[in-house]
mmCIF file with all atom_site columns, C-alpha atoms in Angstrom:
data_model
loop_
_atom_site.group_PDB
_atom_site.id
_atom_site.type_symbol
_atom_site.label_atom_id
_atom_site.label_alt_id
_atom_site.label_comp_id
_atom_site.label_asym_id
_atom_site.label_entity_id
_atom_site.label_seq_id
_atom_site.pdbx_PDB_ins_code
_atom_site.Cartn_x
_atom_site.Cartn_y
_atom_site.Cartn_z
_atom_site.occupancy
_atom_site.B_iso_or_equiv
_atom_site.pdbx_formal_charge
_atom_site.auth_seq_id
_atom_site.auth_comp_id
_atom_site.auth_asym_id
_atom_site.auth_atom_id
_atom_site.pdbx_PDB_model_num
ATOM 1   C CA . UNK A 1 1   ? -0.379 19.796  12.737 1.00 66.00 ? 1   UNK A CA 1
ATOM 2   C CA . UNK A 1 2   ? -2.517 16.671  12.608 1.00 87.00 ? 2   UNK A CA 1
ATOM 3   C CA . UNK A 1 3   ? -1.691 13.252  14.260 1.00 94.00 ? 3   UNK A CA 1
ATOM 4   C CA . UNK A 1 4   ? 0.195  11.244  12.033 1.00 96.00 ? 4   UNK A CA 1
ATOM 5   C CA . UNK A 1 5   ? 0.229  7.164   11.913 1.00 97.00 ? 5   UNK A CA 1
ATOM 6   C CA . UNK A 1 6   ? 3.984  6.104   11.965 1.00 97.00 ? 6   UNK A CA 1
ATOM 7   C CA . UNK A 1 7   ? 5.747  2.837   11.374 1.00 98.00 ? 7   UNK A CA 1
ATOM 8   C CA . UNK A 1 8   ? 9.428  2.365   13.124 1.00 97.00 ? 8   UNK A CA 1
ATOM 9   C CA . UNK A 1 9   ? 11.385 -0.711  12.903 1.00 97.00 ? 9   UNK A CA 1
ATOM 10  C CA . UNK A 1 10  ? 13.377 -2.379  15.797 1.00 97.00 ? 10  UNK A CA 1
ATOM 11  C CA . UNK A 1 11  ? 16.227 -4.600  15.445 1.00 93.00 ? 11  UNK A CA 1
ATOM 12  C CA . UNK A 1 12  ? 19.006 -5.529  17.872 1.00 94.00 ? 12  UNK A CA 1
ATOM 13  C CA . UNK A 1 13  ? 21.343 -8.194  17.988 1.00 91.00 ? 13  UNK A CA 1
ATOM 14  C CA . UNK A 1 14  ? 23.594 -8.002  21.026 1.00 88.00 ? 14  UNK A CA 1
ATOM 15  C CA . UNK A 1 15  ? 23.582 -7.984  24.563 1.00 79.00 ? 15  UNK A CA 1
ATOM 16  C CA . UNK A 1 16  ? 20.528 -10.008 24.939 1.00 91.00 ? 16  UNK A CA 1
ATOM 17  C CA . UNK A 1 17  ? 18.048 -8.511  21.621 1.00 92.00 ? 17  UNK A CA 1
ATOM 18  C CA . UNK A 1 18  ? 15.161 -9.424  22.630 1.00 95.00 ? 18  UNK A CA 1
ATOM 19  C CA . UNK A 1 19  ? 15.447 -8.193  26.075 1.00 93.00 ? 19  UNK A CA 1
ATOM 20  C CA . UNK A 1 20  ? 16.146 -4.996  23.731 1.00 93.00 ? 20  UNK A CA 1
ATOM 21  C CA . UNK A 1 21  ? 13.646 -4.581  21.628 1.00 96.00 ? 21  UNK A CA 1
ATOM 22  C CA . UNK A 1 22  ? 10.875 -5.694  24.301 1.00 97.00 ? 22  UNK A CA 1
ATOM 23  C CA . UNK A 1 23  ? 12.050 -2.952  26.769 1.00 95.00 ? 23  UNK A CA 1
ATOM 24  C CA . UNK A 1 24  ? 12.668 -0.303  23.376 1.00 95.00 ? 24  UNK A CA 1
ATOM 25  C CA . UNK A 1 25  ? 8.931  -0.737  22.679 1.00 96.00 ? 25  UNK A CA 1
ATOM 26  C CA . UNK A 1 26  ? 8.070  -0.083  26.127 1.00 96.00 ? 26  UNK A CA 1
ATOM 27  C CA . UNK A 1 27  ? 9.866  2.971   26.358 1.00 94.00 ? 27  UNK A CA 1
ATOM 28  C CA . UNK A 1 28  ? 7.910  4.000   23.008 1.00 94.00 ? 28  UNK A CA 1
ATOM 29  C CA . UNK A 1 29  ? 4.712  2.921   24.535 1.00 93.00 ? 29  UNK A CA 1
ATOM 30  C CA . UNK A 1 30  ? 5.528  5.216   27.636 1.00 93.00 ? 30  UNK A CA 1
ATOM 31  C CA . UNK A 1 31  ? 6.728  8.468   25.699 1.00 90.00 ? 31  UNK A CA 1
ATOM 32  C CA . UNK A 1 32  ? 4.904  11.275  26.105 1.00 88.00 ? 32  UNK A CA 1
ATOM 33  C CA . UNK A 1 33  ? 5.468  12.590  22.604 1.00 88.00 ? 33  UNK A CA 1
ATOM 34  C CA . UNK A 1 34  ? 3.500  9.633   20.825 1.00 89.00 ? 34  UNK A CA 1
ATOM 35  C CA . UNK A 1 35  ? 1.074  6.994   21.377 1.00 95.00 ? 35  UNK A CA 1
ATOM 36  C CA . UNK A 1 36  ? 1.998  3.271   20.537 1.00 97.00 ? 36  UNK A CA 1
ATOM 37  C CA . UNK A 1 37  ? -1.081 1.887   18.418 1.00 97.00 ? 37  UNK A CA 1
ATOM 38  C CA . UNK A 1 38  ? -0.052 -1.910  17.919 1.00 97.00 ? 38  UNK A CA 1
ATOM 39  C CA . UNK A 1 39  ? 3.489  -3.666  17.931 1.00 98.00 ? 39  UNK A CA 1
ATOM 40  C CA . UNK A 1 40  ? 4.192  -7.095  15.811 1.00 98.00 ? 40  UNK A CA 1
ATOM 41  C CA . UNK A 1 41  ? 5.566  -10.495 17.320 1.00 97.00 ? 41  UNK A CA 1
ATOM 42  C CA . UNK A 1 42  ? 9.742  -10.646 17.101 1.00 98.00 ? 42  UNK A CA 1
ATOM 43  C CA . UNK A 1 43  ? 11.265 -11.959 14.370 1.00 96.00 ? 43  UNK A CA 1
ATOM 44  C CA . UNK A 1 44  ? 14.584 -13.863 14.453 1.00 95.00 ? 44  UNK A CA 1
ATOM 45  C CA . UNK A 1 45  ? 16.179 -13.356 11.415 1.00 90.00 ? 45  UNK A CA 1
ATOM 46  C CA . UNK A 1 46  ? 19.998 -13.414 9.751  1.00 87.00 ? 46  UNK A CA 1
ATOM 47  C CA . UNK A 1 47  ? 21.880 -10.426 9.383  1.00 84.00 ? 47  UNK A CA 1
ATOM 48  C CA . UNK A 1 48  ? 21.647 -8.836  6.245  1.00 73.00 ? 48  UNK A CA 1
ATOM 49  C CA . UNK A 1 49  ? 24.881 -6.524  4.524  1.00 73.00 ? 49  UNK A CA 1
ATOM 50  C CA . UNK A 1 50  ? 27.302 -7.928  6.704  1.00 73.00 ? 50  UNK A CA 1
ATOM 51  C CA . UNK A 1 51  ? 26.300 -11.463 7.622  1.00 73.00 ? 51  UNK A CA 1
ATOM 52  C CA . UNK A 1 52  ? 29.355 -12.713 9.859  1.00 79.00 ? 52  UNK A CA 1
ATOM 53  C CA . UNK A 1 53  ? 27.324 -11.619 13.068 1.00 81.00 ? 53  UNK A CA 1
ATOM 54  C CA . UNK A 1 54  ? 24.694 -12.908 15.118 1.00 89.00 ? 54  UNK A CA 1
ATOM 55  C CA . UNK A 1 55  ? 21.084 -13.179 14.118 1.00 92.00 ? 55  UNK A CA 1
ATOM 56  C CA . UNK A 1 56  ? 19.243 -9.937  15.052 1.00 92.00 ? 56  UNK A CA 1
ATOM 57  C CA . UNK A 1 57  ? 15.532 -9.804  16.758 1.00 96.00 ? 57  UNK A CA 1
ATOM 58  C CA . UNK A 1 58  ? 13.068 -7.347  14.662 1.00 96.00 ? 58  UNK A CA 1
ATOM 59  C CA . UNK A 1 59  ? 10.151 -6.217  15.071 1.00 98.00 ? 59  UNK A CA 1
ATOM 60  C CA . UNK A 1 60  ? 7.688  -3.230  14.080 1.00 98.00 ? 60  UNK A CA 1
ATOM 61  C CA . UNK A 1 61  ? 5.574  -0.773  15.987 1.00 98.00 ? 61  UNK A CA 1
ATOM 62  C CA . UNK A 1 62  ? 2.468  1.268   14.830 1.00 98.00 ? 62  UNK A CA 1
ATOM 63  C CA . UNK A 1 63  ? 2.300  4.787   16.569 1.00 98.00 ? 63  UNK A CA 1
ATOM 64  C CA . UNK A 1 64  ? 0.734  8.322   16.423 1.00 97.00 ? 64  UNK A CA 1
ATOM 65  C CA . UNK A 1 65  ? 2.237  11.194  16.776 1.00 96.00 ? 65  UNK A CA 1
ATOM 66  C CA . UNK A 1 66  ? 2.453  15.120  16.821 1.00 94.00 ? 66  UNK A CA 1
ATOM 67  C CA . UNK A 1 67  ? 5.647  15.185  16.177 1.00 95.00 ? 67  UNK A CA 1
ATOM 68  C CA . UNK A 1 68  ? 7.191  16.553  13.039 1.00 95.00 ? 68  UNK A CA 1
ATOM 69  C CA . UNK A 1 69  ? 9.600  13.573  11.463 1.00 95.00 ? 69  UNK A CA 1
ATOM 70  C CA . UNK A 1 70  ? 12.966 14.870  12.309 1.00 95.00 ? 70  UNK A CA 1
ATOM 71  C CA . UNK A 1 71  ? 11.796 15.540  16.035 1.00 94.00 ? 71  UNK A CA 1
ATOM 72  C CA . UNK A 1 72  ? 10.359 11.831  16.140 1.00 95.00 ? 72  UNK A CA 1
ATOM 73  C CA . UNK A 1 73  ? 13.922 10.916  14.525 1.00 94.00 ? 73  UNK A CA 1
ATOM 74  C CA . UNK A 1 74  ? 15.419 12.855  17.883 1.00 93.00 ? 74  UNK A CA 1
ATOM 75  C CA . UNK A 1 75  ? 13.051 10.707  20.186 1.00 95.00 ? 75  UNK A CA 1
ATOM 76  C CA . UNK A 1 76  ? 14.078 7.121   18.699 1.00 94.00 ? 76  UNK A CA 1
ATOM 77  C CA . UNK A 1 77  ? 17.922 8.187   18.377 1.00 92.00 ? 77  UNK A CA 1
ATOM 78  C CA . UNK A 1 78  ? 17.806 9.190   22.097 1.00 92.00 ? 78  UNK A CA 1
ATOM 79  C CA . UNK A 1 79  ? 16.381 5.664   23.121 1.00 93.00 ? 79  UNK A CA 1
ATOM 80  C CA . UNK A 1 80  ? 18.842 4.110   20.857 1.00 88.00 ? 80  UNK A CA 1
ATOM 81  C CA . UNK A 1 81  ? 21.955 5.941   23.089 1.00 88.00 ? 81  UNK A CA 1
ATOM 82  C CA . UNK A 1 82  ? 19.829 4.757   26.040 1.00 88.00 ? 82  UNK A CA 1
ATOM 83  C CA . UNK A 1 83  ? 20.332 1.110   25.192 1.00 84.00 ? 83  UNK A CA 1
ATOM 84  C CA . UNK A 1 84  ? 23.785 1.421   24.465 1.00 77.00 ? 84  UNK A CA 1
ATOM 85  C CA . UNK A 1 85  ? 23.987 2.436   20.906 1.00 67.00 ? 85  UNK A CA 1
ATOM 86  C CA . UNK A 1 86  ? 27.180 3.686   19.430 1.00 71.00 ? 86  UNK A CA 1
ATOM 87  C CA . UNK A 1 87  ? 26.298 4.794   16.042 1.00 68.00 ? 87  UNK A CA 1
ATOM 88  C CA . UNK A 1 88  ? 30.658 4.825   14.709 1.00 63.00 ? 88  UNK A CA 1
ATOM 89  C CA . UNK A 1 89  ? 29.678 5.167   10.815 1.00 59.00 ? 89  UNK A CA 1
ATOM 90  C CA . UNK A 1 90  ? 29.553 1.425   10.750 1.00 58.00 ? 90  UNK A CA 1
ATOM 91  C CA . UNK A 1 91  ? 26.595 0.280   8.322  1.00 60.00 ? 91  UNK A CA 1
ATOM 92  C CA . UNK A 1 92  ? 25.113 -3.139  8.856  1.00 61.00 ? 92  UNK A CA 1
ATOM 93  C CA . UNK A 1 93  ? 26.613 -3.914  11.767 1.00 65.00 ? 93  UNK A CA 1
ATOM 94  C CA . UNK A 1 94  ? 25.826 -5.617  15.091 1.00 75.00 ? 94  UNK A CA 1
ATOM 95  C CA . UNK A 1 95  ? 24.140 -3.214  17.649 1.00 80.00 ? 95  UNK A CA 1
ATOM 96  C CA . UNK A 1 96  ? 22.343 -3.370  21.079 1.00 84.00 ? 96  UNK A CA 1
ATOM 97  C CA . UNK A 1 97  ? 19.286 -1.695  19.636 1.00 92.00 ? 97  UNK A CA 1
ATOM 98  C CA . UNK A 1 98  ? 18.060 0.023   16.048 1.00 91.00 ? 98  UNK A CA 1
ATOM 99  C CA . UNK A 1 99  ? 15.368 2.178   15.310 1.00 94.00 ? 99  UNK A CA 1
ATOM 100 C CA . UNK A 1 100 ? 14.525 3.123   12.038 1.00 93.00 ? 100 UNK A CA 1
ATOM 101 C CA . UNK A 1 101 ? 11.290 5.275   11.087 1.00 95.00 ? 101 UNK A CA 1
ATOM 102 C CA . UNK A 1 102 ? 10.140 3.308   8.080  1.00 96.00 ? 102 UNK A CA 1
ATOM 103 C CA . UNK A 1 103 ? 6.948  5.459   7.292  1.00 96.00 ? 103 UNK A CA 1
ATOM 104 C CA . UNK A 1 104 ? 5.370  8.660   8.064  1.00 97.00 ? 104 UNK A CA 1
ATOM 105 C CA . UNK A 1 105 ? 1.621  8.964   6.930  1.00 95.00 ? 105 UNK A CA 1
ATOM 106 C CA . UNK A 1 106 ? 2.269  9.134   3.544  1.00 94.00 ? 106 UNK A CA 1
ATOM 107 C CA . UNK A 1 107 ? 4.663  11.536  3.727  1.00 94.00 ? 107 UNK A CA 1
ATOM 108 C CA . UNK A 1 108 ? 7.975  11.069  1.784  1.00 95.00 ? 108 UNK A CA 1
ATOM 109 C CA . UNK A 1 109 ? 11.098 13.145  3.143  1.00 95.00 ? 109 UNK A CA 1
ATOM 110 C CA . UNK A 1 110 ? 14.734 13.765  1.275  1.00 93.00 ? 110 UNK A CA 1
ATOM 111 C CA . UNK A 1 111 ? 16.800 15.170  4.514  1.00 90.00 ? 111 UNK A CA 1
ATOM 112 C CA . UNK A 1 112 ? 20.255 14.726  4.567  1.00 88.00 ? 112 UNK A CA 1
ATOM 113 C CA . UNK A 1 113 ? 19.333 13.027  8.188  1.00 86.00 ? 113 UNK A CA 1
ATOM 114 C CA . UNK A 1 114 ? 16.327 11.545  7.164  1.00 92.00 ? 114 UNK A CA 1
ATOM 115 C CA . UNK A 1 115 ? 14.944 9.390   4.171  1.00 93.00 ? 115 UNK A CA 1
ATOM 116 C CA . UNK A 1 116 ? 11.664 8.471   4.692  1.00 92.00 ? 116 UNK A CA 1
ATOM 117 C CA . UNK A 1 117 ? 10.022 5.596   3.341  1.00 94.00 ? 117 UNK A CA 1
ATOM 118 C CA . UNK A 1 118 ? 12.967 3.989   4.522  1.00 86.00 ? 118 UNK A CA 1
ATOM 119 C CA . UNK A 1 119 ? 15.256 3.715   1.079  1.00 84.00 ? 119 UNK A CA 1
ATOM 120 C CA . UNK A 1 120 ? 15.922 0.212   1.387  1.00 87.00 ? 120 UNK A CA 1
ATOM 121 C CA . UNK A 1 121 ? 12.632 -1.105  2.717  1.00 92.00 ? 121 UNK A CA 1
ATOM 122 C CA . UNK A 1 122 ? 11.608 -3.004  -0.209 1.00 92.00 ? 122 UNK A CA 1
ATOM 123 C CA . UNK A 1 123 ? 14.767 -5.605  0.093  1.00 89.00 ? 123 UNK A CA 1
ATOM 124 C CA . UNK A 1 124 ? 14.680 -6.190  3.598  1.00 89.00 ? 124 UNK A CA 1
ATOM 125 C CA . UNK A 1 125 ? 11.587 -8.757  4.650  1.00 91.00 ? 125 UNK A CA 1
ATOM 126 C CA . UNK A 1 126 ? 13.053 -8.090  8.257  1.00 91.00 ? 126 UNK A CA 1
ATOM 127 C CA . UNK A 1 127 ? 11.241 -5.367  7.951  1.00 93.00 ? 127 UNK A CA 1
ATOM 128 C CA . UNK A 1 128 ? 8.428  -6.021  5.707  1.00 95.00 ? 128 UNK A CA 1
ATOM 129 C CA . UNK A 1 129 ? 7.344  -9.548  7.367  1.00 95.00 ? 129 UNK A CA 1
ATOM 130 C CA . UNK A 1 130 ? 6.602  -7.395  10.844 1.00 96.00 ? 130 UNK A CA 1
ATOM 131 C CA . UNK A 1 131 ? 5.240  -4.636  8.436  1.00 97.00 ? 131 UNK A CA 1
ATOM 132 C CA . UNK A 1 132 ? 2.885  -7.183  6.946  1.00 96.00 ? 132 UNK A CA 1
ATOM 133 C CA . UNK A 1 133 ? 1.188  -8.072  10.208 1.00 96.00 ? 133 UNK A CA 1
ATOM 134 C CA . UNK A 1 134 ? 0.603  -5.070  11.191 1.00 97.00 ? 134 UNK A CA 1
ATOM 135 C CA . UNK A 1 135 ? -0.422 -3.757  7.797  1.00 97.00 ? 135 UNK A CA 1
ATOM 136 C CA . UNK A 1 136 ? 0.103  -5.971  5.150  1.00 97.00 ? 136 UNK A CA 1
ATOM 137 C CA . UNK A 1 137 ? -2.320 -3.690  2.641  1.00 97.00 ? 137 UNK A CA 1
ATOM 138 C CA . UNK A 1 138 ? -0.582 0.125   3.333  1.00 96.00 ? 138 UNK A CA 1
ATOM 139 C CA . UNK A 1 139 ? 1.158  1.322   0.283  1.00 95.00 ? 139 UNK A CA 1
ATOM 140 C CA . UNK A 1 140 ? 4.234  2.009   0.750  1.00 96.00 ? 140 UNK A CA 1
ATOM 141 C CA . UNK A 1 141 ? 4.825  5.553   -1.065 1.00 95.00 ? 141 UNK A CA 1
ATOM 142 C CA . UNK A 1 142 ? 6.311  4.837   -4.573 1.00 91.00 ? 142 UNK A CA 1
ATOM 143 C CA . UNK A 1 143 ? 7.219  1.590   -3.895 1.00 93.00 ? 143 UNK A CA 1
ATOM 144 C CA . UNK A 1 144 ? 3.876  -0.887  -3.395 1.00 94.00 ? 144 UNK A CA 1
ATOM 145 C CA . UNK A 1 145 ? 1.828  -2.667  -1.102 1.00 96.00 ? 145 UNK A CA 1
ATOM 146 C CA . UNK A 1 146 ? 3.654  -4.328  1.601  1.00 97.00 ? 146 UNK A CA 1
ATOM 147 C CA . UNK A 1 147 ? 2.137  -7.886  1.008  1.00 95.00 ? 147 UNK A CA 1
ATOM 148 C CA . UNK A 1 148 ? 3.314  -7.848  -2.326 1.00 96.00 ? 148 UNK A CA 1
ATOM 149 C CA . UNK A 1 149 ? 6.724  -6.237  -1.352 1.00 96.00 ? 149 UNK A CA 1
ATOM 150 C CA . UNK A 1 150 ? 7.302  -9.205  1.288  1.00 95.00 ? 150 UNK A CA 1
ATOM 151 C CA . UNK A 1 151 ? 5.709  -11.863 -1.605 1.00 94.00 ? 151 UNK A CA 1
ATOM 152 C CA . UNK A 1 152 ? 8.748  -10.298 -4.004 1.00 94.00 ? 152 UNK A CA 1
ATOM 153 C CA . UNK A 1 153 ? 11.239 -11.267 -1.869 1.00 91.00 ? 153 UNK A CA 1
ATOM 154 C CA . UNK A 1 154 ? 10.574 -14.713 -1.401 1.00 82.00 ? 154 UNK A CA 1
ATOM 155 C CA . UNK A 1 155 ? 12.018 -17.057 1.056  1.00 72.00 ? 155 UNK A CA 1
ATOM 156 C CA . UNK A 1 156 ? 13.558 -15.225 3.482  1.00 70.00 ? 156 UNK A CA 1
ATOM 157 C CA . UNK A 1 157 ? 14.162 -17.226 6.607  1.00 80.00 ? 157 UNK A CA 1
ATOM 158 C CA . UNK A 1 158 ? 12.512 -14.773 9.040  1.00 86.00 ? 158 UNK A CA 1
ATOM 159 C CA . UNK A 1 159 ? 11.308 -16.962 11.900 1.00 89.00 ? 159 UNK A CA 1
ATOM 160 C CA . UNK A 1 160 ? 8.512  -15.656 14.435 1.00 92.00 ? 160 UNK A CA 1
ATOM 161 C CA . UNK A 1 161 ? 9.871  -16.278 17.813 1.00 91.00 ? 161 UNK A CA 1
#
């Protein structure tokens, strides 16, 4: 297998975020299993689906890896646990730490564990603003280029911090 250029989104809004997603893209900088290319600011932004909880802190890391997707999926799920995550079935909720493999090369995967481009990476300009300065050109399989994905949106009250 050859390298492949991967995109994973962080978010986190409890227990101190940002202290979570800084130490979350250390640990991914310090895995053996990939190598962390380039990492966006943080974002502060409001919580989207279920929006009577705190602001969460996003951001976006570039990385290469070996890995096959579902074994990178096993990598970022076990840092997740590490941090304190309790994954209880509850979508859109508040959480210590969430990663979320946006992209993988071009690749696009239909697992029952895995969807990847992210399905609902097109709404959410938490993800697409850190996307954007990393990348703001990479087409997004079936879906567009990120800068016009983000443009799309419109105002979306994702602050750099």
């Amino acid at each position: 297998m050859t390298a492949v250029v991967a995109f994973i989104g962080l978010g986190s809004n409890l227990d101190t975020p940002q202290d979570h997603v800084e130490r979350a893209i250390t640990e991914i900088g310090r895995t053996s299993h990939f190598t962390l290319m380039r990492r966006s600011r943080l974002y502060r932004t409001p919580p989207w689906g279920i929006t009577e909880q705190p602001d969460f802190i996003n951001a976006v890391c570039e990385i290469e890896t070996m890995l096959p997707a579902l074994q990178l999926l096993d990598v970022l799920l076990a840092i997740e646990r590490r941090h304190g995550r309790v994954r209880d079935g509850l979508q859109w909720g508040p959480r210590t730490l969430d990663l979320d493999l946006l992209l993988f090369g071009t690749q696009r995967i239909d697992d029952p564990g895995l969807r990847v481009p992210h399905p609902r990476i097109a709404q959410r300009t938490f993800v697409l603003a850190p996307l954007a300065e990393l990348a703001p050109t990479l087409d997004v399989p079936g879906q567009g280029r990120v800068d016009v994905l983000l443009a799309a949106l419109g105002d979306t009250h994702c602050v750099v911090i």
